[in-house]
């Protein structure tokens, strides 16, 4: 009998894409849909990126390239790291790949054997669980509910790390938008120092999207001795409005970067020259687009929070980064909308989409079934209308 590998029985399609696809189908059928579902930045990179691509097309060699990334790309990423507060890395410490997701998958392959433990906070980005499942690793989940601002405490981390091979940390966080302060990072870094047998993966891809002057901070700045086992994951997707260009990076110990190069040599071989040219231009060119978008997202965050906070019983820690708001909407459970019973987050998101044409992602996709995720990168003009419908929906619950 022909069978797929056992690991495929553990692989699931992304729960986020299921909602996005339903919203797309309704839109195609003529419904007026406002999507707060998929986490795309919804802006384009600057003209210098397209100029670089046009230029690269005329010179494209069509040849295989470096498994690590071209020297120009590596140097551009090193400069980006330094500007983000992470100096001191060399080409041998970094590697490129097809987006942060690819880097995270390859890191998990490189660091985890079947049965090994990977620790991360809940709510989590959906893919973390899926990658652990595919690789047959054990995910040790640390609940961080709204009542603790969706943030991991040093005590929780300390209790969870014994026996863990990898700790995966996401800051700013998808889905909560929470950002750890300098003091919070320092306190967690102090705990990490006490557990020398655990690798630390920092999924920092929203590091340029931080509001309110909180700043982006990381464990290596707090405790430089962690540099030997902290791995940073970054990507062009969110910062530069280039999710479909698929460029991601890691920075960390040489052995880990080399493992990524080895994986690339067996999977993707290299990033295409034209994509590389776009990435070098984005990283090395003017940084005003990411800065302006960040300011725009902060203003949109304020609009969303004003509405969410005005709904009785909805609880929402104030996000300070990325482009997500993650309200606890469990006050609605047990109620009805137009006679339709709302038992949980999935019922609520389905009813909201059907009745109001507003697409949000159920919190259970992120391990927190009391909440839902609002991604607020829709066109600015659509946001007030989407929020109005969101508020109406809750006002109509009986
Ligand atoms: C926390 C987090 N990590 C990684 C990714 C993957 O990003 P990329 O497009 O670079 O693969 C995403 C995308 O939504 C994300 O939210």
mmCIF file of N, CA and C in Angstrom, residues 134-234:
data_model
loop_
_atom_site.group_PDB
_atom_site.id
_atom_site.type_symbol
_atom_site.label_atom_id
_atom_site.label_comp_id
_atom_site.label_asym_id
_atom_site.label_seq_id
_atom_site.Cartn_x
_atom_site.Cartn_y
_atom_site.Cartn_z
ATOM 1 N N UNK A 134 5.265 18.551 13.164
ATOM 2 C CA UNK A 134 5.822 17.845 11.992
ATOM 3 C C UNK A 134 7.120 17.136 12.385
ATOM 4 N N UNK A 135 7.924 17.818 13.221
ATOM 5 C CA UNK A 135 9.229 17.249 13.571
ATOM 6 C C UNK A 135 9.153 16.290 14.761
ATOM 7 N N UNK A 136 7.940 16.096 15.289
ATOM 8 C CA UNK A 136 7.733 15.212 16.428
ATOM 9 C C UNK A 136 8.502 15.682 17.664
ATOM 10 N N UNK A 137 8.600 17.005 17.791
ATOM 11 C CA UNK A 137 9.175 17.584 19.014
ATOM 12 C C UNK A 137 8.031 17.815 19.994
ATOM 13 N N UNK A 138 8.394 17.933 21.292
ATOM 14 C CA UNK A 138 7.353 18.190 22.303
ATOM 15 C C UNK A 138 7.295 19.683 22.549
ATOM 16 N N UNK A 139 6.111 20.277 22.335
ATOM 17 C CA UNK A 139 5.966 21.711 22.609
ATOM 18 C C UNK A 139 5.543 21.879 24.072
ATOM 19 N N UNK A 140 6.357 22.586 24.852
ATOM 20 C CA UNK A 140 5.985 22.893 26.244
ATOM 21 C C UNK A 140 5.433 24.318 26.237
ATOM 22 N N UNK A 141 4.117 24.428 26.447
ATOM 23 C CA UNK A 141 3.429 25.700 26.245
ATOM 24 C C UNK A 141 3.262 26.442 27.559
ATOM 25 N N UNK A 142 3.591 27.726 27.555
ATOM 26 C CA UNK A 142 3.513 28.517 28.782
ATOM 27 C C UNK A 142 2.371 29.529 28.662
ATOM 28 N N UNK A 143 1.272 29.287 29.372
ATOM 29 C CA UNK A 143 0.109 30.155 29.198
ATOM 30 C C UNK A 143 0.374 31.575 29.703
ATOM 31 N N UNK A 144 0.107 32.556 28.846
ATOM 32 C CA UNK A 144 0.282 33.972 29.208
ATOM 33 C C UNK A 144 -1.019 34.692 28.854
ATOM 34 N N UNK A 145 -2.048 34.575 29.710
ATOM 35 C CA UNK A 145 -3.352 35.145 29.374
ATOM 36 C C UNK A 145 -3.370 36.674 29.455
ATOM 37 N N UNK A 146 -4.508 37.250 29.035
ATOM 38 C CA UNK A 146 -4.654 38.718 29.050
ATOM 39 C C UNK A 146 -4.389 39.267 30.436
ATOM 40 N N UNK A 147 -4.748 38.501 31.476
ATOM 41 C CA UNK A 147 -4.575 38.991 32.852
ATOM 42 C C UNK A 147 -3.098 39.204 33.203
ATOM 43 N N UNK A 148 -2.179 38.611 32.440
ATOM 44 C CA UNK A 148 -0.752 38.927 32.658
ATOM 45 C C UNK A 148 -0.175 39.615 31.415
ATOM 46 N N UNK A 149 -1.051 40.402 30.777
ATOM 47 C CA UNK A 149 -0.646 41.208 29.615
ATOM 48 C C UNK A 149 -0.056 40.375 28.487
ATOM 49 N N UNK A 150 -0.424 39.124 28.424
ATOM 50 C CA UNK A 150 0.068 38.205 27.390
ATOM 51 C C UNK A 150 1.592 38.082 27.413
ATOM 52 N N UNK A 151 2.192 38.375 28.559
ATOM 53 C CA UNK A 151 3.666 38.338 28.605
ATOM 54 C C UNK A 151 4.160 37.235 29.521
ATOM 55 N N UNK A 152 5.288 36.661 29.127
ATOM 56 C CA UNK A 152 5.944 35.604 29.889
ATOM 57 C C UNK A 152 6.651 36.218 31.093
ATOM 58 N N UNK A 153 6.529 35.565 32.259
ATOM 59 C CA UNK A 153 7.234 36.078 33.430
ATOM 60 C C UNK A 153 8.543 35.306 33.628
ATOM 61 N N UNK A 154 9.516 35.917 34.297
ATOM 62 C CA UNK A 154 10.777 35.213 34.560
ATOM 63 C C UNK A 154 10.537 33.907 35.332
ATOM 64 N N UNK A 155 9.603 33.912 36.276
ATOM 65 C CA UNK A 155 9.355 32.689 37.068
ATOM 66 C C UNK A 155 8.827 31.571 36.176
ATOM 67 N N UNK A 156 7.922 31.907 35.274
ATOM 68 C CA UNK A 156 7.382 30.888 34.342
ATOM 69 C C UNK A 156 8.505 30.293 33.493
ATOM 70 N N UNK A 157 9.363 31.175 32.992
ATOM 71 C CA UNK A 157 10.451 30.718 32.128
ATOM 72 C C UNK A 157 11.408 29.817 32.904
ATOM 73 N N UNK A 158 11.746 30.247 34.106
ATOM 74 C CA UNK A 158 12.685 29.504 34.941
ATOM 75 C C UNK A 158 12.162 28.081 35.200
ATOM 76 N N UNK A 159 10.862 27.992 35.465
ATOM 77 C CA UNK A 159 10.277 26.677 35.774
ATOM 78 C C UNK A 159 10.212 25.795 34.527
ATOM 79 N N UNK A 160 10.134 26.427 33.343
ATOM 80 C CA UNK A 160 9.898 25.645 32.119
ATOM 81 C C UNK A 160 11.182 25.168 31.445
ATOM 82 N N UNK A 161 12.312 25.803 31.735
ATOM 83 C CA UNK A 161 13.510 25.519 30.936
ATOM 84 C C UNK A 161 14.247 24.210 31.246
ATOM 85 N N UNK A 162 14.196 23.697 32.490
ATOM 86 C CA UNK A 162 14.947 22.450 32.704
ATOM 87 C C UNK A 162 14.520 21.365 31.704
ATOM 88 N N UNK A 163 15.497 20.800 31.026
ATOM 89 C CA UNK A 163 15.213 19.736 30.048
ATOM 90 C C UNK A 163 14.825 20.242 28.671
ATOM 91 N N UNK A 164 14.700 21.563 28.499
ATOM 92 C CA UNK A 164 14.265 22.075 27.190
ATOM 93 C C UNK A 164 15.469 22.256 26.271
ATOM 94 N N UNK A 165 15.330 21.819 25.044
ATOM 95 C CA UNK A 165 16.416 21.986 24.072
ATOM 96 C C UNK A 165 16.383 23.386 23.468
ATOM 97 N N UNK A 166 15.174 23.899 23.259
ATOM 98 C CA UNK A 166 15.031 25.203 22.593
ATOM 99 C C UNK A 166 13.963 26.024 23.299
ATOM 100 N N UNK A 167 14.255 27.308 23.481
ATOM 101 C CA UNK A 167 13.239 28.277 23.897
ATOM 102 C C UNK A 167 13.027 29.215 22.710
ATOM 103 N N UNK A 168 11.767 29.327 22.287
ATOM 104 C CA UNK A 168 11.426 30.167 21.127
ATOM 105 C C UNK A 168 10.666 31.377 21.631
ATOM 106 N N UNK A 169 11.159 32.548 21.286
ATOM 107 C CA UNK A 169 10.622 33.798 21.846
ATOM 108 C C UNK A 169 10.256 34.728 20.696
ATOM 109 N N UNK A 170 9.108 35.366 20.805
ATOM 110 C CA UNK A 170 8.627 36.224 19.719
ATOM 111 C C UNK A 170 8.326 37.622 20.265
ATOM 112 N N UNK A 171 9.115 38.600 19.821
ATOM 113 C CA UNK A 171 8.997 39.962 20.341
ATOM 114 C C UNK A 171 9.375 40.967 19.258
ATOM 115 N N UNK A 172 8.463 41.893 18.888
ATOM 116 C CA UNK A 172 7.044 42.010 19.213
ATOM 117 C C UNK A 172 6.280 40.761 18.770
ATOM 118 N N UNK A 173 5.149 40.559 19.450
ATOM 119 C CA UNK A 173 4.462 39.272 19.336
ATOM 120 C C UNK A 173 3.295 39.295 18.346
ATOM 121 N N UNK A 174 3.252 38.284 17.523
ATOM 122 C CA UNK A 174 2.072 37.943 16.751
ATOM 123 C C UNK A 174 1.451 36.743 17.457
ATOM 124 N N UNK A 175 0.255 36.803 18.008
ATOM 125 C CA UNK A 175 -0.866 37.675 17.652
ATOM 126 C C UNK A 175 -1.137 38.842 18.597
ATOM 127 N N UNK A 176 -0.391 39.010 19.677
ATOM 128 C CA UNK A 176 -0.858 39.961 20.712
ATOM 129 C C UNK A 176 -0.403 41.395 20.472
ATOM 130 N N UNK A 177 0.668 41.581 19.692
ATOM 131 C CA UNK A 177 1.232 42.923 19.514
ATOM 132 C C UNK A 177 2.021 43.405 20.721
ATOM 133 N N UNK A 178 2.189 42.535 21.722
ATOM 134 C CA UNK A 178 2.891 42.974 22.929
ATOM 135 C C UNK A 178 4.391 43.076 22.669
ATOM 136 N N UNK A 179 5.010 44.046 23.338
ATOM 137 C CA UNK A 179 6.447 44.272 23.206
ATOM 138 C C UNK A 179 7.046 44.277 24.611
ATOM 139 N N UNK A 180 8.112 43.542 24.783
ATOM 140 C CA UNK A 180 8.768 43.482 26.099
ATOM 141 C C UNK A 180 9.641 44.707 26.292
ATOM 142 N N UNK A 181 9.564 45.305 27.479
ATOM 143 C CA UNK A 181 10.380 46.477 27.789
ATOM 144 C C UNK A 181 11.829 46.040 28.026
ATOM 145 N N UNK A 182 12.704 47.038 28.100
ATOM 146 C CA UNK A 182 14.116 46.739 28.339
ATOM 147 C C UNK A 182 14.278 45.958 29.656
ATOM 148 N N UNK A 183 13.549 46.389 30.690
ATOM 149 C CA UNK A 183 13.664 45.723 31.999
ATOM 150 C C UNK A 183 13.118 44.296 31.933
ATOM 151 N N UNK A 184 12.037 44.108 31.206
ATOM 152 C CA UNK A 184 11.469 42.745 31.087
ATOM 153 C C UNK A 184 12.425 41.821 30.344
ATOM 154 N N UNK A 185 13.046 42.345 29.295
ATOM 155 C CA UNK A 185 14.021 41.524 28.545
ATOM 156 C C UNK A 185 15.205 41.177 29.448
ATOM 157 N N UNK A 186 15.658 42.155 30.217
ATOM 158 C CA UNK A 186 16.811 41.906 31.101
ATOM 159 C C UNK A 186 16.477 40.819 32.120
ATOM 160 N N UNK A 187 15.261 40.863 32.655
ATOM 161 C CA UNK A 187 14.876 39.877 33.671
ATOM 162 C C UNK A 187 14.789 38.471 33.060
ATOM 163 N N UNK A 188 14.265 38.374 31.835
ATOM 164 C CA UNK A 188 14.202 37.062 31.172
ATOM 165 C C UNK A 188 15.611 36.593 30.797
ATOM 166 N N UNK A 189 16.462 37.528 30.384
ATOM 167 C CA UNK A 189 17.847 37.168 30.020
ATOM 168 C C UNK A 189 18.586 36.603 31.234
ATOM 169 N N UNK A 190 18.328 37.175 32.411
ATOM 170 C CA UNK A 190 18.968 36.663 33.634
ATOM 171 C C UNK A 190 18.571 35.198 33.865
ATOM 172 N N UNK A 191 17.331 34.872 33.563
ATOM 173 C CA UNK A 191 16.882 33.480 33.711
ATOM 174 C C UNK A 191 17.588 32.593 32.684
ATOM 175 N N UNK A 192 17.672 33.072 31.452
ATOM 176 C CA UNK A 192 18.293 32.252 30.385
ATOM 177 C C UNK A 192 19.734 31.907 30.730
ATOM 178 N N UNK A 193 20.441 32.838 31.353
ATOM 179 C CA UNK A 193 21.838 32.604 31.725
ATOM 180 C C UNK A 193 21.948 31.390 32.660
ATOM 181 N N UNK A 194 20.903 31.188 33.459
ATOM 182 C CA UNK A 194 20.924 30.065 34.425
ATOM 183 C C UNK A 194 20.694 28.699 33.771
ATOM 184 N N UNK A 195 20.338 28.692 32.487
ATOM 185 C CA UNK A 195 19.998 27.419 31.818
ATOM 186 C C UNK A 195 20.854 27.263 30.553
ATOM 187 N N UNK A 196 22.130 26.922 30.730
ATOM 188 C CA UNK A 196 23.079 26.973 29.608
ATOM 189 C C UNK A 196 22.861 25.912 28.529
ATOM 190 N N UNK A 197 21.976 24.924 28.778
ATOM 191 C CA UNK A 197 21.806 23.865 27.778
ATOM 192 C C UNK A 197 20.637 24.117 26.832
ATOM 193 N N UNK A 198 20.081 25.308 26.887
ATOM 194 C CA UNK A 198 18.924 25.606 26.036
ATOM 195 C C UNK A 198 19.295 26.636 24.972
ATOM 196 N N UNK A 199 19.049 26.283 23.710
ATOM 197 C CA UNK A 199 19.177 27.258 22.625
ATOM 198 C C UNK A 199 18.035 28.268 22.735
ATOM 199 N N UNK A 200 18.280 29.481 22.277
ATOM 200 C CA UNK A 200 17.232 30.508 22.313
ATOM 201 C C UNK A 200 17.042 31.050 20.899
ATOM 202 N N UNK A 201 15.833 30.852 20.374
ATOM 203 C CA UNK A 201 15.516 31.427 19.055
ATOM 204 C C UNK A 201 14.645 32.654 19.277
ATOM 205 N N UNK A 202 15.090 33.802 18.784
ATOM 206 C CA UNK A 202 14.299 35.035 18.890
ATOM 207 C C UNK A 202 13.706 35.344 17.529
ATOM 208 N N UNK A 203 12.407 35.172 17.428
ATOM 209 C CA UNK A 203 11.707 35.540 16.201
ATOM 210 C C UNK A 203 11.368 37.023 16.335
ATOM 211 N N UNK A 204 12.237 37.829 15.733
ATOM 212 C CA UNK A 204 12.180 39.290 15.935
ATOM 213 C C UNK A 204 11.695 40.016 14.697
ATOM 214 N N UNK A 205 10.883 39.356 13.879
ATOM 215 C CA UNK A 205 10.658 39.951 12.560
ATOM 216 C C UNK A 205 9.882 41.268 12.592
ATOM 217 N N UNK A 206 9.235 41.578 13.729
ATOM 218 C CA UNK A 206 8.521 42.866 13.824
ATOM 219 C C UNK A 206 9.368 43.924 14.547
ATOM 220 N N UNK A 207 10.687 43.721 14.575
ATOM 221 C CA UNK A 207 11.524 44.587 15.426
ATOM 222 C C UNK A 207 11.553 46.047 15.003
ATOM 223 N N UNK A 208 11.162 46.363 13.761
ATOM 224 C CA UNK A 208 11.131 47.779 13.343
ATOM 225 C C UNK A 208 9.729 48.371 13.539
ATOM 226 N N UNK A 209 8.822 47.594 14.087
ATOM 227 C CA UNK A 209 7.450 48.089 14.285
ATOM 228 C C UNK A 209 7.126 48.132 15.759
ATOM 229 N N UNK A 210 7.712 49.101 16.428
ATOM 230 C CA UNK A 210 7.523 49.261 17.867
ATOM 231 C C UNK A 210 7.056 50.696 18.111
ATOM 232 N N UNK A 211 6.023 50.842 18.966
ATOM 233 C CA UNK A 211 5.385 52.146 19.161
ATOM 234 C C UNK A 211 5.758 52.752 20.516
ATOM 235 N N UNK A 212 5.270 53.975 20.694
ATOM 236 C CA UNK A 212 5.256 54.651 22.002
ATOM 237 C C UNK A 212 6.658 54.817 22.597
ATOM 238 N N UNK A 213 7.696 54.740 21.752
ATOM 239 C CA UNK A 213 9.060 54.924 22.260
ATOM 240 C C UNK A 213 9.567 53.788 23.140
ATOM 241 N N UNK A 214 8.869 52.646 23.127
ATOM 242 C CA UNK A 214 9.288 51.514 23.973
ATOM 243 C C UNK A 214 10.635 50.965 23.511
ATOM 244 N N UNK A 215 10.856 50.954 22.197
ATOM 245 C CA UNK A 215 12.119 50.458 21.641
ATOM 246 C C UNK A 215 12.131 48.945 21.572
ATOM 247 N N UNK A 216 13.043 48.464 20.734
ATOM 248 C CA UNK A 216 13.215 47.024 20.586
ATOM 249 C C UNK A 216 14.453 46.601 21.384
ATOM 250 N N UNK A 217 14.298 45.604 22.227
ATOM 251 C CA UNK A 217 15.408 45.149 23.069
ATOM 252 C C UNK A 217 15.547 43.638 22.926
ATOM 253 N N UNK A 218 16.758 43.154 23.146
ATOM 254 C CA UNK A 218 16.938 41.702 23.016
ATOM 255 C C UNK A 218 17.927 41.162 24.040
ATOM 256 N N UNK A 219 17.915 39.836 24.136
ATOM 257 C CA UNK A 219 18.663 39.159 25.204
ATOM 258 C C UNK A 219 20.171 39.379 25.100
ATOM 259 N N UNK A 220 20.680 39.460 23.875
ATOM 260 C CA UNK A 220 22.136 39.588 23.705
ATOM 261 C C UNK A 220 22.617 40.954 24.204
ATOM 262 N N UNK A 221 21.791 41.993 23.991
ATOM 263 C CA UNK A 221 22.160 43.309 24.534
ATOM 264 C C UNK A 221 22.166 43.250 26.058
ATOM 265 N N UNK A 222 21.164 42.521 26.612
ATOM 266 C CA UNK A 222 21.028 42.487 28.072
ATOM 267 C C UNK A 222 22.137 41.659 28.715
ATOM 268 N N UNK A 223 22.445 40.505 28.132
ATOM 269 C CA UNK A 223 23.468 39.618 28.695
ATOM 270 C C UNK A 223 24.332 39.107 27.537
ATOM 271 N N UNK A 224 25.427 39.840 27.217
ATOM 272 C CA UNK A 224 26.241 39.486 26.039
ATOM 273 C C UNK A 224 26.724 38.043 26.031
ATOM 274 N N UNK A 225 26.834 37.407 27.191
ATOM 275 C CA UNK A 225 27.316 36.009 27.203
ATOM 276 C C UNK A 225 26.306 35.057 26.534
ATOM 277 N N UNK A 226 25.093 35.541 26.296
ATOM 278 C CA UNK A 226 24.093 34.687 25.629
ATOM 279 C C UNK A 226 24.319 34.586 24.120
ATOM 280 N N UNK A 227 25.222 35.403 23.601
ATOM 281 C CA UNK A 227 25.470 35.437 22.154
ATOM 282 C C UNK A 227 25.799 34.053 21.585
ATOM 283 N N UNK A 228 26.406 33.188 22.419
ATOM 284 C CA UNK A 228 26.810 31.856 21.955
ATOM 285 C C UNK A 228 25.641 30.918 21.696
ATOM 286 N N UNK A 229 24.462 31.269 22.167
ATOM 287 C CA UNK A 229 23.337 30.342 21.947
ATOM 288 C C UNK A 229 22.014 31.039 21.636
ATOM 289 N N UNK A 230 22.073 32.360 21.363
ATOM 290 C CA UNK A 230 20.870 33.057 20.904
ATOM 291 C C UNK A 230 20.932 33.162 19.385
ATOM 292 N N UNK A 231 19.805 32.849 18.753
ATOM 293 C CA UNK A 231 19.708 32.941 17.289
ATOM 294 C C UNK A 231 18.583 33.923 16.960
ATOM 295 N N UNK A 232 18.915 34.961 16.217
ATOM 296 C CA UNK A 232 17.906 35.935 15.805
ATOM 297 C C UNK A 232 17.364 35.544 14.441
ATOM 298 N N UNK A 233 16.045 35.639 14.320
ATOM 299 C CA UNK A 233 15.406 35.413 13.022
ATOM 300 C C UNK A 233 14.809 36.743 12.582
ATOM 301 N N UNK A 234 15.078 37.121 11.347
ATOM 302 C CA UNK A 234 14.536 38.387 10.828
ATOM 303 C C UNK A 234 14.077 38.153 9.390
#
